[in-house]
PDB file of C-alpha atoms in Angstrom:
ATOM      1  CA  ASP A   1     101.166 101.758  88.286  1.00  0.00           C
ATOM      2  CA  ARG A   2     100.546 104.713  90.309  1.00  0.00           C
ATOM      3  CA  MET A   3      99.563 105.840  93.554  1.00  0.00           C
ATOM      4  CA  GLY A   4      99.435 108.940  95.714  1.00  0.00           C
ATOM      5  CA  LEU A   5      98.003 108.949  99.839  1.00  0.00           C
ATOM      6  CA  ALA A   6      97.051 111.468 101.583  1.00  0.00           C
ATOM      7  CA  GLN A   7      96.158 111.323 105.078  1.00  0.00           C
ATOM      8  CA  LEU A   8      95.328 113.894 108.596  1.00  0.00           C
ATOM      9  CA  THR A   9      94.787 112.602 112.107  1.00  0.00           C
ATOM     10  CA  TRP A  10      94.177 114.678 115.161  1.00  0.00           C
ATOM     11  CA  GLU A  11      94.547 112.700 119.030  1.00  0.00           C
ATOM     12  CA  ARG A  12      94.046 113.934 122.104  1.00  0.00           C
ATOM     13  CA  ARG A  13      94.816 111.684 124.962  1.00  0.00           C
ATOM     14  CA  ALA A  14      95.177 112.620 128.616  1.00  0.00           C
ATOM     15  CA  ALA A  15      94.587 110.862 132.067  1.00  0.00           C
ATOM     16  CA  ASP A  16      91.350 112.386 133.267  1.00  0.00           C
ATOM     17  CA  ARG A  17      89.408 112.718 129.853  1.00  0.00           C
ATOM     18  CA  ILE A  18      87.871 110.466 126.988  1.00  0.00           C
ATOM     19  CA  GLY A  19      90.435 109.694 124.329  1.00  0.00           C
ATOM     20  CA  LEU A  20      89.654 111.143 121.402  1.00  0.00           C
ATOM     21  CA  ARG A  21      90.957 110.350 117.514  1.00  0.00           C
ATOM     22  CA  VAL A  22      90.086 112.070 114.022  1.00  0.00           C
ATOM     23  CA  SER A  23      91.542 110.897 110.900  1.00  0.00           C
ATOM     24  CA  ALA A  24      91.037 111.134 107.088  1.00  0.00           C
ATOM     25  CA  GLY A  25      92.158 110.153 104.244  1.00  0.00           C
ATOM     26  CA  TYR A  26      92.242 110.236 100.212  1.00  0.00           C
ATOM     27  CA  GLN A  27      93.939 107.793  97.984  1.00  0.00           C
ATOM     28  CA  HIS A  28      94.688 107.530  94.494  1.00  0.00           C
ATOM     29  CA  ALA A  29      95.711 104.902  92.641  1.00  0.00           C
ATOM     30  CA  HIS A  30      96.002 103.724  89.058  1.00  0.00           C
ATOM     31  CA  LEU A  31      97.497 100.241  88.090  1.00  0.00           C
ATOM     32  CA  ASP A  32      97.887  99.795  84.175  1.00  0.00           C
ATOM     33  CA  PRO A  33      96.695  96.736  82.377  1.00  0.00           C
ATOM     34  CA  ALA A  34      99.311  94.358  80.486  1.00  0.00           C
ATOM     35  CA  ALA A  35      97.997  95.158  77.587  1.00  0.00           C
ATOM     36  CA  ILE A  36      98.347  93.018  74.367  1.00  0.00           C
ATOM     37  CA  ASP A  37      98.836  93.894  71.049  1.00  0.00           C
ATOM     38  CA  GLY A  38      96.100  93.298  68.989  1.00  0.00           C
ATOM     39  CA  VAL A  39      94.455  89.087  69.085  1.00  0.00           C
ATOM     40  CA  ALA A  40      96.024  87.161  71.850  1.00  0.00           C
ATOM     41  CA  ARG A  41      96.892  83.577  71.296  1.00  0.00           C
ATOM     42  CA  ILE A  42      96.071  81.806  74.578  1.00  0.00           C
ATOM     43  CA  ASP A  43      96.960  77.839  74.700  1.00  0.00           C
ATOM     44  CA  SER A  44      94.816  77.226  77.788  1.00  0.00           C
ATOM     45  CA  VAL A  45      97.303  73.952  79.016  1.00  0.00           C
ATOM     46  CA  LEU A  46     100.494  75.849  78.921  1.00  0.00           C
ATOM     47  CA  ASP A  47      98.972  79.377  79.753  1.00  0.00           C
ATOM     48  CA  GLY A  48      96.021  78.647  82.150  1.00  0.00           C
ATOM     49  CA  ALA A  49      92.006  79.781  81.552  1.00  0.00           C
ATOM     50  CA  VAL A  50      91.678  82.757  78.805  1.00  0.00           C
ATOM     51  CA  LEU A  51      89.334  85.479  81.112  1.00  0.00           C
ATOM     52  CA  PRO A  52      91.764  86.094  83.732  1.00  0.00           C
ATOM     53  CA  LEU A  53      94.821  86.743  81.079  1.00  0.00           C
ATOM     54  CA  VAL A  54      92.299  88.952  79.040  1.00  0.00           C
ATOM     55  CA  LEU A  55      90.340  90.408  81.534  1.00  0.00           C
ATOM     56  CA  GLN A  56      92.175  91.813  84.358  1.00  0.00           C
ATOM     57  CA  PRO A  57      91.559  94.383  87.563  1.00  0.00           C
ATOM     58  CA  ALA A  58      93.181  97.342  86.125  1.00  0.00           C
ATOM     59  CA  GLY A  59      92.342 101.175  86.094  1.00  0.00           C
ATOM     60  CA  THR A  60      91.746 103.813  88.147  1.00  0.00           C
ATOM     61  CA  THR A  61      90.337 104.256  92.073  1.00  0.00           C
ATOM     62  CA  SER A  62      90.255 107.331  94.303  1.00  0.00           C
ATOM     63  CA  SER A  63      89.096 106.528  97.783  1.00  0.00           C
ATOM     64  CA  VAL A  64      87.722 109.394 100.606  1.00  0.00           C
ATOM     65  CA  ARG A  65      87.906 107.884 104.354  1.00  0.00           C
ATOM     66  CA  ALA A  66      86.955 109.561 107.952  1.00  0.00           C
ATOM     67  CA  GLU A  67      86.903 108.008 110.899  1.00  0.00           C
ATOM     68  CA  VAL A  68      86.149 109.426 114.620  1.00  0.00           C
ATOM     69  CA  ALA A  69      87.245 106.946 117.088  1.00  0.00           C
ATOM     70  CA  LEU A  70      86.535 107.844 121.267  1.00  0.00           C
ATOM     71  CA  ALA A  71      88.407 105.553 123.833  1.00  0.00           C
ATOM     72  CA  ALA A  72      88.324 105.562 127.980  1.00  0.00           C
ATOM     73  CA  PRO A  73      90.780 107.809 129.740  1.00  0.00           C
ATOM     74  CA  VAL A  74      94.249 106.615 130.268  1.00  0.00           C
ATOM     75  CA  SER A  75      94.072 105.822 134.164  1.00  0.00           C
ATOM     76  CA  SER A  76      95.755 102.863 136.236  1.00  0.00           C
ATOM     77  CA  ARG A  77      93.062 102.743 138.178  1.00  0.00           C
ATOM     78  CA  SER A  78      90.447 101.552 135.625  1.00  0.00           C
ATOM     79  CA  LYS A  79      89.921  97.728 134.849  1.00  0.00           C
ATOM     80  CA  HIS A  80      88.295  99.149 131.696  1.00  0.00           C
ATOM     81  CA  ARG A  81      89.669  99.958 128.464  1.00  0.00           C
ATOM     82  CA  TRP A  82      86.774 100.619 126.243  1.00  0.00           C
ATOM     83  CA  GLN A  83      87.180 102.433 122.660  1.00  0.00           C
ATOM     84  CA  ALA A  84      83.966 102.370 120.393  1.00  0.00           C
ATOM     85  CA  GLY A  85      83.995 104.654 116.843  1.00  0.00           C
ATOM     86  CA  VAL A  86      82.608 105.123 113.572  1.00  0.00           C
ATOM     87  CA  SER A  87      84.060 104.932 110.049  1.00  0.00           C
ATOM     88  CA  ILE A  88      82.660 106.002 106.626  1.00  0.00           C
ATOM     89  CA  ALA A  89      84.117 105.803 103.294  1.00  0.00           C
ATOM     90  CA  ARG A  90      83.663 106.159  99.699  1.00  0.00           C
ATOM     91  CA  HIS A  91      85.655 104.492  96.092  1.00  0.00           C
ATOM     92  CA  VAL A  92      85.512 105.330  92.483  1.00  0.00           C
ATOM     93  CA  MET A  93      86.389 102.991  90.423  1.00  0.00           C
ATOM     94  CA  ARG A  94      87.146 103.533  86.610  1.00  0.00           C
ATOM     95  CA  PRO A  95      88.068 100.028  85.269  1.00  0.00           C
ATOM     96  CA  GLU A  96      90.192  99.061  82.357  1.00  0.00           C
ATOM     97  CA  LEU A  97      89.485  95.553  82.127  1.00  0.00           C
ATOM     98  CA  ALA A  98      89.736  94.173  78.339  1.00  0.00           C
ATOM     99  CA  ALA A  99      93.773  93.818  77.917  1.00  0.00           C
ATOM    100  CA  SER A 100      93.099  92.299  74.525  1.00  0.00           C
ATOM    101  CA  SER A 101      90.172  92.433  71.871  1.00  0.00           C
ATOM    102  CA  GLY A 102      89.966  88.803  71.569  1.00  0.00           C
ATOM    103  CA  ALA A 103      91.437  85.466  71.483  1.00  0.00           C
ATOM    104  CA  ILE A 104      92.384  82.632  69.527  1.00  0.00           C
ATOM    105  CA  GLU A 105      92.586  79.708  72.384  1.00  0.00           C
ATOM    106  CA  THR A 106      93.900  76.513  71.663  1.00  0.00           C
ATOM    107  CA  VAL A 107      93.496  73.714  73.809  1.00  0.00           C
ATOM    108  CA  ASN A 108      97.367  71.577  73.452  1.00  0.00           C
ATOM    109  CA  GLY A 109      98.136  73.162  70.244  1.00  0.00           C
ATOM    110  CA  GLU A 110      95.057  72.390  68.802  1.00  0.00           C
ATOM    111  CA  ALA A 111      92.304  75.140  67.672  1.00  0.00           C
ATOM    112  CA  ALA A 112      89.628  75.393  70.289  1.00  0.00           C
ATOM    113  CA  ARG A 113      87.644  78.668  70.795  1.00  0.00           C
ATOM    114  CA  VAL A 114      87.884  82.546  69.372  1.00  0.00           C
ATOM    115  CA  TRP A 115      86.836  85.203  72.095  1.00  0.00           C
ATOM    116  CA  GLU A 116      85.813  88.131  70.934  1.00  0.00           C
ATOM    117  CA  ILE A 117      86.008  91.366  73.727  1.00  0.00           C
ATOM    118  CA  ASP A 118      83.205  93.882  73.059  1.00  0.00           C
ATOM    119  CA  ALA A 119      85.013  97.497  75.113  1.00  0.00           C
ATOM    120  CA  ALA A 120      81.848  99.709  75.965  1.00  0.00           C
ATOM    121  CA  SER A 121      81.596 103.057  74.403  1.00  0.00           C
ATOM    122  CA  THR A 122      81.030 104.909  77.364  1.00  0.00           C
ATOM    123  CA  PRO A 123      83.768 103.873  80.138  1.00  0.00           C
ATOM    124  CA  PRO A 124      82.293 102.246  82.942  1.00  0.00           C
ATOM    125  CA  VAL A 125      82.312 103.659  86.557  1.00  0.00           C
ATOM    126  CA  TRP A 126      81.897 101.857  89.168  1.00  0.00           C
ATOM    127  CA  HIS A 127      80.727 102.898  93.203  1.00  0.00           C
ATOM    128  CA  GLN A 128      80.852 101.668  96.714  1.00  0.00           C
ATOM    129  CA  GLN A 129      79.794 103.211 100.101  1.00  0.00           C
ATOM    130  CA  GLU A 130      81.347 101.127 103.036  1.00  0.00           C
ATOM    131  CA  ALA A 131      79.780 103.072 106.831  1.00  0.00           C
ATOM    132  CA  SER A 132      81.041 100.747 110.090  1.00  0.00           C
ATOM    133  CA  LEU A 133      79.932 101.183 113.872  1.00  0.00           C
ATOM    134  CA  TYR A 134      82.279  99.231 116.618  1.00  0.00           C
ATOM    135  CA  ALA A 135      83.074  99.403 120.193  1.00  0.00           C
ATOM    136  CA  GLY A 136      84.780  97.154 122.116  1.00  0.00           C
ATOM    137  CA  ASP A 137      86.473  96.746 126.075  1.00  0.00           C
ATOM    138  CA  VAL A 138      89.212  95.369 127.644  1.00  0.00           C
ATOM    139  CA  VAL A 139      88.822  94.182 131.894  1.00  0.00           C
ATOM    140  CA  SER A 140      91.297  93.192 133.208  1.00  0.00           C
ATOM    141  CA  LEU A 141      90.323  91.024 136.420  1.00  0.00           C
ATOM    142  CA  GLY A 142      93.988  90.045 138.389  1.00  0.00           C
ATOM    143  CA  ARG A 143      95.150  87.667 136.272  1.00  0.00           C
ATOM    144  CA  LEU A 144      92.510  87.317 133.864  1.00  0.00           C
ATOM    145  CA  ARG A 145      92.103  89.705 130.893  1.00  0.00           C
ATOM    146  CA  LEU A 146      88.679  89.826 129.187  1.00  0.00           C
ATOM    147  CA  ASP A 147      88.186  91.502 125.665  1.00  0.00           C
ATOM    148  CA  GLY A 148      85.231  91.753 123.654  1.00  0.00           C
ATOM    149  CA  SER A 149      84.246  93.579 121.043  1.00  0.00           C
ATOM    150  CA  VAL A 150      81.315  94.157 118.051  1.00  0.00           C
ATOM    151  CA  ARG A 151      81.775  95.578 114.830  1.00  0.00           C
ATOM    152  CA  VAL A 152      78.647  96.601 112.372  1.00  0.00           C
ATOM    153  CA  GLU A 153      79.254  96.579 108.560  1.00  0.00           C
ATOM    154  CA  LEU A 154      77.148  98.509 105.994  1.00  0.00           C
ATOM    155  CA  LEU A 155      78.168  98.508 102.076  1.00  0.00           C
ATOM    156  CA  ARG A 156      76.755  99.009  98.741  1.00  0.00           C
ATOM    157  CA  ALA A 157      77.876  98.907  95.913  1.00  0.00           C
ATOM    158  CA  SER A 158      76.872  99.264  92.232  1.00  0.00           C
ATOM    159  CA  ASN A 159      78.707  98.815  88.508  1.00  0.00           C
ATOM    160  CA  GLY A 160      76.149 101.695  86.918  1.00  0.00           C
ATOM    161  CA  GLY A 161      74.155  99.136  85.516  1.00  0.00           C
ATOM    162  CA  GLY A 162      72.453  95.969  87.014  1.00  0.00           C
ATOM    163  CA  ARG A 163      74.544  94.464  89.091  1.00  0.00           C
ATOM    164  CA  ALA A 164      74.793  95.766  92.559  1.00  0.00           C
ATOM    165  CA  VAL A 165      75.870  94.128  96.181  1.00  0.00           C
ATOM    166  CA  SER A 166      74.574  95.335  99.488  1.00  0.00           C
ATOM    167  CA  TRP A 167      75.325  93.491 102.487  1.00  0.00           C
ATOM    168  CA  GLN A 168      74.487  94.428 106.267  1.00  0.00           C
ATOM    169  CA  ASN A 169      77.004  92.157 108.951  1.00  0.00           C
ATOM    170  CA  VAL A 170      78.051  91.799 112.128  1.00  0.00           C
ATOM    171  CA  TYR A 171      81.034  90.604 113.360  1.00  0.00           C
ATOM    172  CA  PRO A 172      81.664  90.003 117.127  1.00  0.00           C
ATOM    173  CA  ARG A 173      84.940  89.052 119.141  1.00  0.00           C
ATOM    174  CA  ALA A 174      85.367  87.185 122.474  1.00  0.00           C
ATOM    175  CA  PHE A 175      88.868  86.437 123.642  1.00  0.00           C
ATOM    176  CA  ALA A 176      90.111  85.493 127.191  1.00  0.00           C
ATOM    177  CA  THR A 177      93.956  85.011 128.696  1.00  0.00           C
ATOM    178  CA  LEU A 178      95.229  83.997 131.724  1.00  0.00           C
ATOM    179  CA  ALA A 179      98.486  84.368 133.474  1.00  0.00           C
ATOM    180  CA  VAL A 180      99.409  81.277 134.004  1.00  0.00           C
ATOM    181  CA  ALA A 181     103.218  82.329 135.428  1.00  0.00           C
ATOM    182  CA  PRO A 182     103.286  85.879 134.846  1.00  0.00           C
ATOM    183  CA  ASP A 183     107.175  86.054 135.813  1.00  0.00           C
ATOM    184  CA  ALA A 184     107.837  82.732 133.013  1.00  0.00           C
ATOM    185  CA  GLY A 185     105.625  84.885 130.949  1.00  0.00           C
ATOM    186  CA  LEU A 186     103.281  81.626 130.205  1.00  0.00           C
ATOM    187  CA  SER A 187      99.566  82.412 129.682  1.00  0.00           C
ATOM    188  CA  LEU A 188      96.778  80.790 128.230  1.00  0.00           C
ATOM    189  CA  PHE A 189      94.365  82.319 125.863  1.00  0.00           C
ATOM    190  CA  ALA A 190      90.849  81.581 124.101  1.00  0.00           C
ATOM    191  CA  GLY A 191      88.424  83.401 122.210  1.00  0.00           C
ATOM    192  CA  VAL A 192      86.395  82.860 119.112  1.00  0.00           C
ATOM    193  CA  SER A 193      85.620  85.680 116.346  1.00  0.00           C
ATOM    194  CA  GLN A 194      83.754  86.187 113.016  1.00  0.00           C
ATOM    195  CA  ALA A 195      85.115  87.992 111.057  1.00  0.00           C
ATOM    196  CA  GLY A 196      84.493  89.335 106.990  1.00  0.00           C
ATOM    197  CA  GLY A 197      87.091  90.421 104.288  1.00  0.00           C
ATOM    198  CA  PRO A 198      86.210  93.206 101.543  1.00  0.00           C
ATOM    199  CA  LEU A 199      84.325  93.327  98.786  1.00  0.00           C
ATOM    200  CA  ALA A 200      86.339  91.184  95.367  1.00  0.00           C
ATOM    201  CA  PRO A 201      87.754  93.975  92.946  1.00  0.00           C
ATOM    202  CA  MET A 202      85.757  91.677  90.057  1.00  0.00           C
ATOM    203  CA  ALA A 203      82.859  91.606  91.980  1.00  0.00           C
ATOM    204  CA  LEU A 204      81.586  94.430  90.064  1.00  0.00           C
ATOM    205  CA  ALA A 205      82.371  92.776  86.648  1.00  0.00           C
ATOM    206  CA  LEU A 206      80.107  90.050  86.752  1.00  0.00           C
TER     207      LEU A 206
END
């Protein structure tokens, strides 16, 4: 397996000026499949299901990402510490899914199925684009601190064939913290949030 990563970040923070951060990065990774010589022999009782063994999330991925973020001026007099930003990313995946040309499946030693894996004559290329916008604020009111934010995510991905994924999600977040005994470090907090994970690596293979 091999991976390379390069990232550049420029940041400005000053007491009387809005903070600014600009970053960009590139990542390239190659995951070698655990190749099986010839036809695999798999006992589903001892070895597990066939498909996860002969189809693996391997191959090459190249990613480009950029982000611009703004933040409130660094000031002890302000009760607010807001921030906002936007990020974009593009991923190109060249999967090498088939670890074997086929499999002979047995169940507890008894013959059950024969699997044949057809590899495409042209290597597949998957594309994924992402964009997100976020904004948040932290308000300090004596012993009470309120933290709220919202994030909007847009995603589109395609495997170059008939399979495509597209979604738009909004993720809100709100928390409150009350310092009951600051000298003792005792605080009470409560909050609610909604979050989502990235697209599963094998989602475009289905």
